[in-house]
Short mmCIF file of C-alpha atoms and ligand atoms in Angstrom, two decimals:
data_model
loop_
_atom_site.label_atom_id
_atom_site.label_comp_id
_atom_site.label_asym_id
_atom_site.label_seq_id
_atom_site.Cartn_x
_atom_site.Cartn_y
_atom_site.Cartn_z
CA UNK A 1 -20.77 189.16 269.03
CA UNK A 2 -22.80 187.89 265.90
CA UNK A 3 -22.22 185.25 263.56
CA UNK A 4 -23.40 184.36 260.00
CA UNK A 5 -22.48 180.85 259.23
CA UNK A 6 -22.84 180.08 255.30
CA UNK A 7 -24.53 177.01 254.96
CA UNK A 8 -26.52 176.94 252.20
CA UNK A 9 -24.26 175.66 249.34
CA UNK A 10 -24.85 172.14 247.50
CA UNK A 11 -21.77 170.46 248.70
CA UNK A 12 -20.86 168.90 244.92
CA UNK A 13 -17.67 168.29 245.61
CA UNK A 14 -18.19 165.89 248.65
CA UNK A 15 -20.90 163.60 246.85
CA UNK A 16 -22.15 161.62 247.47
CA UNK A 17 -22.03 162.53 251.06
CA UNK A 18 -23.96 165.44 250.10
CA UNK A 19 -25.89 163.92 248.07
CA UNK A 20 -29.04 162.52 251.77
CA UNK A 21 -27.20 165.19 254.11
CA UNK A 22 -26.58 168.98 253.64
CA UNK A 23 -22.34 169.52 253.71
CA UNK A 24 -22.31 170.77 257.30
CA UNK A 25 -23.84 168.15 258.77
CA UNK A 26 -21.77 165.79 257.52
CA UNK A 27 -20.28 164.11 260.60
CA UNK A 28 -16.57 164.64 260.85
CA UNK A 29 -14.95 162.33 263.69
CA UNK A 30 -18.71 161.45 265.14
CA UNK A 31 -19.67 165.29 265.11
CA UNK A 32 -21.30 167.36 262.68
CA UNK A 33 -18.85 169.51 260.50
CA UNK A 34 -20.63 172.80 261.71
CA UNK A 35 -20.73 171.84 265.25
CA UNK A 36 -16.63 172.31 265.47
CA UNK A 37 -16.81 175.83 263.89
CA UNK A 38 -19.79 176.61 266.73
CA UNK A 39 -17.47 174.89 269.26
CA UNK A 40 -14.61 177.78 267.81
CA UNK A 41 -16.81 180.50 267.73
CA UNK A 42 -18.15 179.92 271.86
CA UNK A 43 -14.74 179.83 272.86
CA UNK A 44 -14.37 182.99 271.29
CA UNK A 45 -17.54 184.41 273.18
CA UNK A 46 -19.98 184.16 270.33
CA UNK A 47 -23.37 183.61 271.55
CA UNK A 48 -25.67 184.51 268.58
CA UNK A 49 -25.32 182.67 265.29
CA UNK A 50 -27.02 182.60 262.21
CA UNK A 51 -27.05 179.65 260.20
CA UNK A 52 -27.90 180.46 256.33
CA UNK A 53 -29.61 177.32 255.19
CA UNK A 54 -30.68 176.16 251.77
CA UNK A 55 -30.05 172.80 250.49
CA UNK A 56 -32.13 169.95 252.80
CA UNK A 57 -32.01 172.39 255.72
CA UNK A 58 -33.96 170.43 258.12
CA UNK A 59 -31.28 168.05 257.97
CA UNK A 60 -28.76 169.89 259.83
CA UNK A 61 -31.25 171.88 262.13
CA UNK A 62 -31.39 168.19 263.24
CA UNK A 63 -28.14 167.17 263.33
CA UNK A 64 -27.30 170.59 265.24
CA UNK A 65 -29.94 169.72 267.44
CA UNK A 66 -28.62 166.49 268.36
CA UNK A 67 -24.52 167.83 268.64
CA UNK A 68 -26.15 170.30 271.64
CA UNK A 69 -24.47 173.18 272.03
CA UNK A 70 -25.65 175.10 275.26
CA UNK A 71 -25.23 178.91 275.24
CA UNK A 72 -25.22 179.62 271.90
CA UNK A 73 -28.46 180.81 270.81
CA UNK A 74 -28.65 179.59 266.74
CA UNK A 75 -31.54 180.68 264.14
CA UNK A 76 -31.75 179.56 260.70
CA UNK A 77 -32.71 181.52 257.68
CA UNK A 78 -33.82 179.60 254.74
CA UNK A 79 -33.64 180.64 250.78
CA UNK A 80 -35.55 179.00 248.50
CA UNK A 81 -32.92 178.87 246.21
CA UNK A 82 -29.21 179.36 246.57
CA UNK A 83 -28.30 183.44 246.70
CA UNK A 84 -24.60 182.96 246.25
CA UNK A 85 -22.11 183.87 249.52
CA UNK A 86 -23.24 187.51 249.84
CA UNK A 87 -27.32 187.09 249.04
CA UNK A 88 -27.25 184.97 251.54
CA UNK A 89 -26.26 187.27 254.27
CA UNK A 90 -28.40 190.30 252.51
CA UNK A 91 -31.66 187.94 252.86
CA UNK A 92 -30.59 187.56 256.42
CA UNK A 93 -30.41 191.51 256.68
CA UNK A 94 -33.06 192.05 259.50
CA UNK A 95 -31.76 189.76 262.01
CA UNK A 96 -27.93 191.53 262.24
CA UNK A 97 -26.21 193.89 263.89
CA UNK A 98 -24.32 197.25 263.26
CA UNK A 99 -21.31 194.93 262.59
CA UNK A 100 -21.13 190.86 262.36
CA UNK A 101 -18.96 187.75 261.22
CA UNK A 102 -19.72 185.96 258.47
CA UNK A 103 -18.31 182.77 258.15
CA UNK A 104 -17.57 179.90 254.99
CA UNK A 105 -18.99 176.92 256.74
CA UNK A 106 -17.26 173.94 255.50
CA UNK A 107 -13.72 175.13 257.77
CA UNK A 108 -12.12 173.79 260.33
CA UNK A 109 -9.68 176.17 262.21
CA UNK A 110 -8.81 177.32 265.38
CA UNK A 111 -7.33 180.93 264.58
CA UNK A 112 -8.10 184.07 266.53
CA UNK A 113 -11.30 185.48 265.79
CA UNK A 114 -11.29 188.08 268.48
CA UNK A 115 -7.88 189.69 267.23
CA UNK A 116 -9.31 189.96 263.80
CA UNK A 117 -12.78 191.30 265.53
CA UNK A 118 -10.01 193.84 267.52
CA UNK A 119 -8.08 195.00 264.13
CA UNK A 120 -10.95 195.12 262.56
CA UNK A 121 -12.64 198.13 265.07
CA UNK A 122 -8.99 199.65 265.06
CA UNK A 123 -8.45 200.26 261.32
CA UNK A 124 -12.66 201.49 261.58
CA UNK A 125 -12.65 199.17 258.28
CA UNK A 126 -16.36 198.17 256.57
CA UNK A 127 -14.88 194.65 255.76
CA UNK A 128 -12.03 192.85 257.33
CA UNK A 129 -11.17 189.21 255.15
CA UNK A 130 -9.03 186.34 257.31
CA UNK A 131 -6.45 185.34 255.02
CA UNK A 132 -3.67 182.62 255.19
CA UNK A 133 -0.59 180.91 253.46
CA UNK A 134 -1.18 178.83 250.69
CA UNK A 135 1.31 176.30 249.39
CA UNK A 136 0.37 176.13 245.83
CA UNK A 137 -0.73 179.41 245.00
CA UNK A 138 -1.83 179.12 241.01
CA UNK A 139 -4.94 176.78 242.13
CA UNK A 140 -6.44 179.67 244.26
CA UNK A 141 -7.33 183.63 243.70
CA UNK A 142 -5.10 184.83 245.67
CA UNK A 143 -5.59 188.52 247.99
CA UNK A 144 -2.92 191.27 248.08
CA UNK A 145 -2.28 194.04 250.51
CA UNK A 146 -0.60 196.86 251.35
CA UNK A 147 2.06 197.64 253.80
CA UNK A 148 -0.82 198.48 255.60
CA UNK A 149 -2.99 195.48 255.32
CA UNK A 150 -5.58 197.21 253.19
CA UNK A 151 -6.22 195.25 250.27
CA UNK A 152 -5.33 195.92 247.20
CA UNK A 153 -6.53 193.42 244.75
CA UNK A 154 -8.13 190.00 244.04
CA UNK A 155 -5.81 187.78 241.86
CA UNK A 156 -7.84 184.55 240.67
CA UNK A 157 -5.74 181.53 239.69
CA UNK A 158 -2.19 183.80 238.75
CA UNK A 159 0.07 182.67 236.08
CA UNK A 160 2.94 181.59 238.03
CA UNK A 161 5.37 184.67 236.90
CA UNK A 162 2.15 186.79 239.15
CA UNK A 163 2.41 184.92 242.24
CA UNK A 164 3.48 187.29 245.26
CA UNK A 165 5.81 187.18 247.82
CA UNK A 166 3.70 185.44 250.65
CA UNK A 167 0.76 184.09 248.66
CA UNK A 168 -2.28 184.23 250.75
CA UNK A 169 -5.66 183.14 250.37
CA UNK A 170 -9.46 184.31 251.66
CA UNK A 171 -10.26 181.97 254.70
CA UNK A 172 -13.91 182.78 254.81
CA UNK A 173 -13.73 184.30 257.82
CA UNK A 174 -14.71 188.04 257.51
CA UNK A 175 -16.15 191.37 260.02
CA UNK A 176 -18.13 193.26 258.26
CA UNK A 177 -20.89 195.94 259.17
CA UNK A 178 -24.08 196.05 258.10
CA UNK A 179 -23.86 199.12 255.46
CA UNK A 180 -22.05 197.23 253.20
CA UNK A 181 -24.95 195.01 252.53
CA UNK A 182 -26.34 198.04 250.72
CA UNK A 183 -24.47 197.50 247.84
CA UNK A 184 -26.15 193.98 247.44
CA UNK A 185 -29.55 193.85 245.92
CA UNK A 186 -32.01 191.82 247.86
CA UNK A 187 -33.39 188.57 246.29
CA UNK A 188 -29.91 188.68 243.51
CA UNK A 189 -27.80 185.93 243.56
CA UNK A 190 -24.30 187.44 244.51
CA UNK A 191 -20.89 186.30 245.97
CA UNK A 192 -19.02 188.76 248.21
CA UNK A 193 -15.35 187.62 246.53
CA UNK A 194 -17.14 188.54 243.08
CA UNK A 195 -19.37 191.43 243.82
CA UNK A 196 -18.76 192.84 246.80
CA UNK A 197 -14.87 192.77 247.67
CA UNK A 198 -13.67 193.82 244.63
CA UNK A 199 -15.54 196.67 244.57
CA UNK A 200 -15.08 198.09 248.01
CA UNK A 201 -12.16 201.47 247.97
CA UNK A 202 -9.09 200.14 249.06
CA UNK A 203 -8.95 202.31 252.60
CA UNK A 204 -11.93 200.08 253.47
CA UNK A 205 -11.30 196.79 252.93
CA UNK A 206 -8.41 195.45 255.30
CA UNK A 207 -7.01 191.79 255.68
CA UNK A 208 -5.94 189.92 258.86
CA UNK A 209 -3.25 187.40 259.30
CA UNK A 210 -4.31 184.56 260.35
CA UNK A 211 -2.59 182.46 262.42
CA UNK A 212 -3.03 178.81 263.65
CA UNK A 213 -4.82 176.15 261.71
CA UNK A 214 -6.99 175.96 258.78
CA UNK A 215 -8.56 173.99 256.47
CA UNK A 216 -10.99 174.24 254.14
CA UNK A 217 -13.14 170.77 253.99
CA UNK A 218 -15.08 170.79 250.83
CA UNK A 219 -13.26 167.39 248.73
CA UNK A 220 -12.92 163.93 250.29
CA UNK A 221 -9.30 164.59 250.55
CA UNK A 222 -9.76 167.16 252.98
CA UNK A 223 -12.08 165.69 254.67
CA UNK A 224 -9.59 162.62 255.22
CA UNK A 225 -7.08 165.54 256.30
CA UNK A 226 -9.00 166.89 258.57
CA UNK A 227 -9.69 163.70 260.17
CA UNK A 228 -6.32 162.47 260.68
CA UNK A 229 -5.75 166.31 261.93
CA UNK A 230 -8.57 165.80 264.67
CA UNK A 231 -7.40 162.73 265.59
CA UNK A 232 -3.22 163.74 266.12
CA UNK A 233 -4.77 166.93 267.89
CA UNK A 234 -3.33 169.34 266.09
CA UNK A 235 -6.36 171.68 267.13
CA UNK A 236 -8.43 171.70 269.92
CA UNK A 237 -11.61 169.98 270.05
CA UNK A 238 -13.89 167.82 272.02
CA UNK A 239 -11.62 164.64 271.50
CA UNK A 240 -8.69 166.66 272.13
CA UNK A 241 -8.90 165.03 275.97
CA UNK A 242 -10.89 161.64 275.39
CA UNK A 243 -8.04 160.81 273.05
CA UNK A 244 -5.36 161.67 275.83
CA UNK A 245 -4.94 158.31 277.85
CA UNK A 246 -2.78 156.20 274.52
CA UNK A 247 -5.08 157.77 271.40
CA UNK A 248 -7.75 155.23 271.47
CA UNK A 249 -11.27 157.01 272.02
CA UNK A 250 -13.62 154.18 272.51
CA UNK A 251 -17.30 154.27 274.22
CA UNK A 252 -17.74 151.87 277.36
CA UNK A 253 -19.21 148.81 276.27
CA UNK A 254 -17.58 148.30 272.90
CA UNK A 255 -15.85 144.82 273.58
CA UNK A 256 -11.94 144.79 271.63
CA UNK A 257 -10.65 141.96 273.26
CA UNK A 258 -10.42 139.77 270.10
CA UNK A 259 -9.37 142.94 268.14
CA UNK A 260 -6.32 144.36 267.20
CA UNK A 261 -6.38 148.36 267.66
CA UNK A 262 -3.72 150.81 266.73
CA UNK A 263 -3.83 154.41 268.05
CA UNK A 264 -5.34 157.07 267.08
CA UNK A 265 -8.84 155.64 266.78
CA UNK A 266 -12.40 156.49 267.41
CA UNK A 267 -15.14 153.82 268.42
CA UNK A 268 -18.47 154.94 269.35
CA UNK A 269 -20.98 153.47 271.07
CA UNK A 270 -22.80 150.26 270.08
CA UNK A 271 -20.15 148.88 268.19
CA UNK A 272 -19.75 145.25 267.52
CA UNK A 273 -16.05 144.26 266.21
CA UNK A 274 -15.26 140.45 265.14
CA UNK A 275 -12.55 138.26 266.24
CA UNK A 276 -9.38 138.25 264.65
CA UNK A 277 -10.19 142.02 263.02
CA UNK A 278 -7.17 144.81 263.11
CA UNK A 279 -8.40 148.29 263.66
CA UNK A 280 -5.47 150.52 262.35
CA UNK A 281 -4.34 153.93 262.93
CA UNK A 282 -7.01 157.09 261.71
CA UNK A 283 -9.91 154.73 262.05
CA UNK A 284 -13.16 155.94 262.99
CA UNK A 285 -16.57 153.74 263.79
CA UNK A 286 -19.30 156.16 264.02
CA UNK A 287 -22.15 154.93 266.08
CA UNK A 288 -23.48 151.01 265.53
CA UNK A 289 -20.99 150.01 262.99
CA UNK A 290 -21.04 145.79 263.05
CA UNK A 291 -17.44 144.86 261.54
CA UNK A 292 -17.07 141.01 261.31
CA UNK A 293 -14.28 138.42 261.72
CA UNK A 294 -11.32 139.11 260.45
CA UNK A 295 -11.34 142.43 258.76
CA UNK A 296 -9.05 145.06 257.74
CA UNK A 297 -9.59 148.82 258.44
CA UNK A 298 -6.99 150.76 258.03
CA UNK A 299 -7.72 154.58 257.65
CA UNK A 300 -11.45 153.92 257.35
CA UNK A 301 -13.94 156.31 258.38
CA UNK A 302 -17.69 154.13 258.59
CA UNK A 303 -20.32 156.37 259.84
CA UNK A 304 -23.38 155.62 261.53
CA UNK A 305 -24.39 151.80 261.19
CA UNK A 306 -22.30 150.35 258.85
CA UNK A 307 -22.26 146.60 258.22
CA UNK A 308 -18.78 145.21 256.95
CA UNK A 309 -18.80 140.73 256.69
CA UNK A 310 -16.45 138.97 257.29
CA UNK A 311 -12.71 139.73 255.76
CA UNK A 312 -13.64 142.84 254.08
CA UNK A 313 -10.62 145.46 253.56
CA UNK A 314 -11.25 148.87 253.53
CA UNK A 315 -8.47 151.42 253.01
CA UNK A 316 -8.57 155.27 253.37
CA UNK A 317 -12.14 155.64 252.65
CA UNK A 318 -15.48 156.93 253.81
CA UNK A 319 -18.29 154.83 254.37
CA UNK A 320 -21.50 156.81 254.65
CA UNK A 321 -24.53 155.72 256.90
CA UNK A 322 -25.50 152.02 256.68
CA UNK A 323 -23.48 150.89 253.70
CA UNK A 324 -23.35 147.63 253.62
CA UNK A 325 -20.42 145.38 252.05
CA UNK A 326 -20.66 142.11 252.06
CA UNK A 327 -17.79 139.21 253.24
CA UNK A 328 -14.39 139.47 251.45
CA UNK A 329 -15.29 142.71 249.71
CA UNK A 330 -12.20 145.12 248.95
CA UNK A 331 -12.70 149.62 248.88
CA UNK A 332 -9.65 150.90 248.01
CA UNK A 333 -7.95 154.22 248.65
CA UNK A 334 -9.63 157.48 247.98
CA UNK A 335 -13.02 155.86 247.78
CA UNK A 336 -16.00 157.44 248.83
CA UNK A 337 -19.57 155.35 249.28
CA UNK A 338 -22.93 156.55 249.70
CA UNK A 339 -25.36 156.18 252.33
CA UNK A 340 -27.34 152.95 252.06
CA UNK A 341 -25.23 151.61 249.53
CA UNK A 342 -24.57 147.55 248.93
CA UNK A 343 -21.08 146.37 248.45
CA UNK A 344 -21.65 142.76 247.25
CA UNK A 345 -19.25 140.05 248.47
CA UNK A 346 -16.43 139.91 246.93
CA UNK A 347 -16.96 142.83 245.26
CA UNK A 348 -12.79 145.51 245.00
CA UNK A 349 -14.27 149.24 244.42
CA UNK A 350 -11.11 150.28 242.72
CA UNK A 351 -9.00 153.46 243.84
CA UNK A 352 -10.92 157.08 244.23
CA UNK A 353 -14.38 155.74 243.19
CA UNK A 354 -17.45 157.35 244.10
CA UNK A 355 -20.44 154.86 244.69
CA UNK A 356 -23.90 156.77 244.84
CA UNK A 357 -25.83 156.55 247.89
CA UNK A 358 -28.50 154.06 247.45
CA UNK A 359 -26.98 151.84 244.32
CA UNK A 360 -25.14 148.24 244.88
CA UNK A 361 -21.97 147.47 243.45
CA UNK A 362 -21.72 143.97 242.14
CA UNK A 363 -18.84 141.93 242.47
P1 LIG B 401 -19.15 172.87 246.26
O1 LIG B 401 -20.44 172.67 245.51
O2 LIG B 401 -18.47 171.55 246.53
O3 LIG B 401 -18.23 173.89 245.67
O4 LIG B 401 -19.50 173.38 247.73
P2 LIG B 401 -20.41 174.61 248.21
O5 LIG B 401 -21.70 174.60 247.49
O6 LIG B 401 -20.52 174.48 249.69
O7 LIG B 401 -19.65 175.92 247.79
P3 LIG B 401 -18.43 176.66 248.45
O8 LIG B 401 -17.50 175.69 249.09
O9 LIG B 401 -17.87 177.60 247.47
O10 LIG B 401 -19.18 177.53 249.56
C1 LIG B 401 -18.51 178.16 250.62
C2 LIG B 401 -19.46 178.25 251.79
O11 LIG B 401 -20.57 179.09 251.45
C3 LIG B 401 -20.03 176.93 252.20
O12 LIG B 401 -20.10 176.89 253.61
C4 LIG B 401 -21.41 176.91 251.57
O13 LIG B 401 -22.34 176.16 252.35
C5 LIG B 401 -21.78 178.38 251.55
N1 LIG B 401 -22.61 178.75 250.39
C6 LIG B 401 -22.25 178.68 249.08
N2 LIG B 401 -23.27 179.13 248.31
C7 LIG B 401 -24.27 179.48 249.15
C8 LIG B 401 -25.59 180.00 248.94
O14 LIG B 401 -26.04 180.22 247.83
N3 LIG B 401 -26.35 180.23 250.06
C9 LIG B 401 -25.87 179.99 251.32
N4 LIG B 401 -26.69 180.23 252.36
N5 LIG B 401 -24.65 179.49 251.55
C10 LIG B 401 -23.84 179.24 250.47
#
């Protein structure tokens, strides 16, 4: 089976981790974003995946590149600018089969691909969309079906009074075949939930139920979900069984003797943690992170080679690559700081701020 993985969007709504690093390379607990959807889709017996790149593309070639993932065989195609969802896949035409996946790739789920590859060769639909529950239904368009699971409509952001029995959403998760690419026009920007699904006859366009988790990561908050979701394994992954022995996932080497460290919590390799510091639960220290004497992390994600001084606080926040924050410095909840960025000492970055990679904050 064949895979088109969507990866070519701008990411605005994770900056400024976006901002040096295309969205799917973003590492989510020490592993590229992507690299747990190509982890899904081998389990599932997908072998041959293309990645539809745009936005700093060389970026995650690298990044994938580094994740390894033996046996799966992954091309990119690259647009010069952004074609929307459906372009996308219609500039990526000549490398697919007679019938494919195409797949959002900022998820992370663990539903069952194969049973919506098997309804989807049942029914002999052209287009078969994932969908699943949603719990506030007026923020989303929402899909409706039949008692047949064709669909029968495309609601976007109902009035309450409109809202269905059994609100579901489009997981970006779709079989398709290849002739319904004709009704794209090659080199147009075009989305396949604006110009495409709508417009397909009802008795071809079916929906699966899917079951199991999902989650779409494109905000901070998500990403913090998603995280903390990783980390209580409530999917399978690759720290699914390193996190078995009492939750703590740390590399040999990393000395926590004069530490205090509070499962679940992820240490990688060639970090250096001060006396006196507490570690606390949903922590993760991506690869060379130096965290002095007596800090406080508490729901902190710092990825690769962070410096933190001593008695610095951080709470529920994501620390991109080498930020630096200087002794008795304070990042509240919600906060999100760019890659390179100073913290001065001293310096509080109030609740939910957004500190662009590269800039210092003052104290
Ligand atoms: P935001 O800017 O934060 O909305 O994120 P985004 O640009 O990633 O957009 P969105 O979340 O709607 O995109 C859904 C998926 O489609 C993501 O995996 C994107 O990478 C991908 N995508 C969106 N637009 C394009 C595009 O023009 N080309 C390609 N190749 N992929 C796209």
């Amino acid at each position: 089976m064949q895979a088109v993985i969507l990866s070519g969007g701008q990411g605005t709504r994770l900056r400024p981790l976006t901002s040096t690093m295309p969205k799917p390379s973003v590492p989510l607990v020490n592993r590229p974003m992507i690299s747990y959807m190509v982890d899904w889709l081998h389990g599932y017996g997908v072998r041959d995946i293309v990645m539809s790149v745009g936005f700093l593309a060389d970026g995650l070639r690298a990044a994938l590149d580094d994740a390894g993932h033996d046996g799966v065989e992954i091309r990119y195609v690259e647009e010069h600018e952004p074609l929307g969802t459906a372009g996308a896949v219609k500039h990526a035409q000549q490398f697919l089969d007679e019938r494919f996946l195409v797949l959002n790739g900022d998820v992370l789920t663990a539903f069952d691909i194969a049973a919506e590859i098997d309804q989807h060769d049942r029914t002999g639909a052209r287009a078969t969309l994932a969908l699943v529950p949603v719990d506030d239904p007026t923020a989303y368009g929402l899909v409706l079906t039949d008692e047949q699971s064709r669909i029968t409509d495309f609601l976007e952001k109902p009035a309450a009074a409109d809202v269905p029995d059994n609100p579901r959403i489009n997981a970006g998760a779709y079989v398709l075949q290849r002739d319904v690419l004709d009704m794209i026009e090659p080199g147009v920007n075009a989305s396949f939930e604006h110009d495409v699904f709508p417009h397909l006859p009802t008795e071809e366009i079916y929906a699966f139920d899917a079951e199991g988790y999902w989650l779409d990561l494109g905000t901070p908050e998500r990403y913090m979900d998603a995280t903390r979701d990783l980390l209580d394994r409530k999917l399978d992954s690759w720290l699914a069984e390193r996190l078995m022995a009492g939750g703590l996932a740390i590399e040999p080497g990393v000395d926590t003797a004069g530490c205090q460290i509070e499962p679940p919590t992820v240490i990688a390799e060639g970090c250096e943690l001060g006396d006196g510091s507490r570690i606390a639960a949903y922590t993760v220290l991506s690869h060379g992170c130096h965290i002095g004497e007596n800090c406080e992390l508490d729901r902190a994600v710092l990825q690769r080679g962070c410096t933190l001084g001593d008695g610095v606080r951080v709470t529920n926040a994501i620390l991109g690559p080498g930020v630096q924050i200087g002794a008795g410095a304070t990042v509240c909840t919600g906060s999100v700081i760019g890659e390179g960025a100073v913290i001065e000492p001293g310096a509080t970055i109030g609740a939910g701020s957004r500190v662009e990679a590269g800039a210092t904050a003052a104290a």
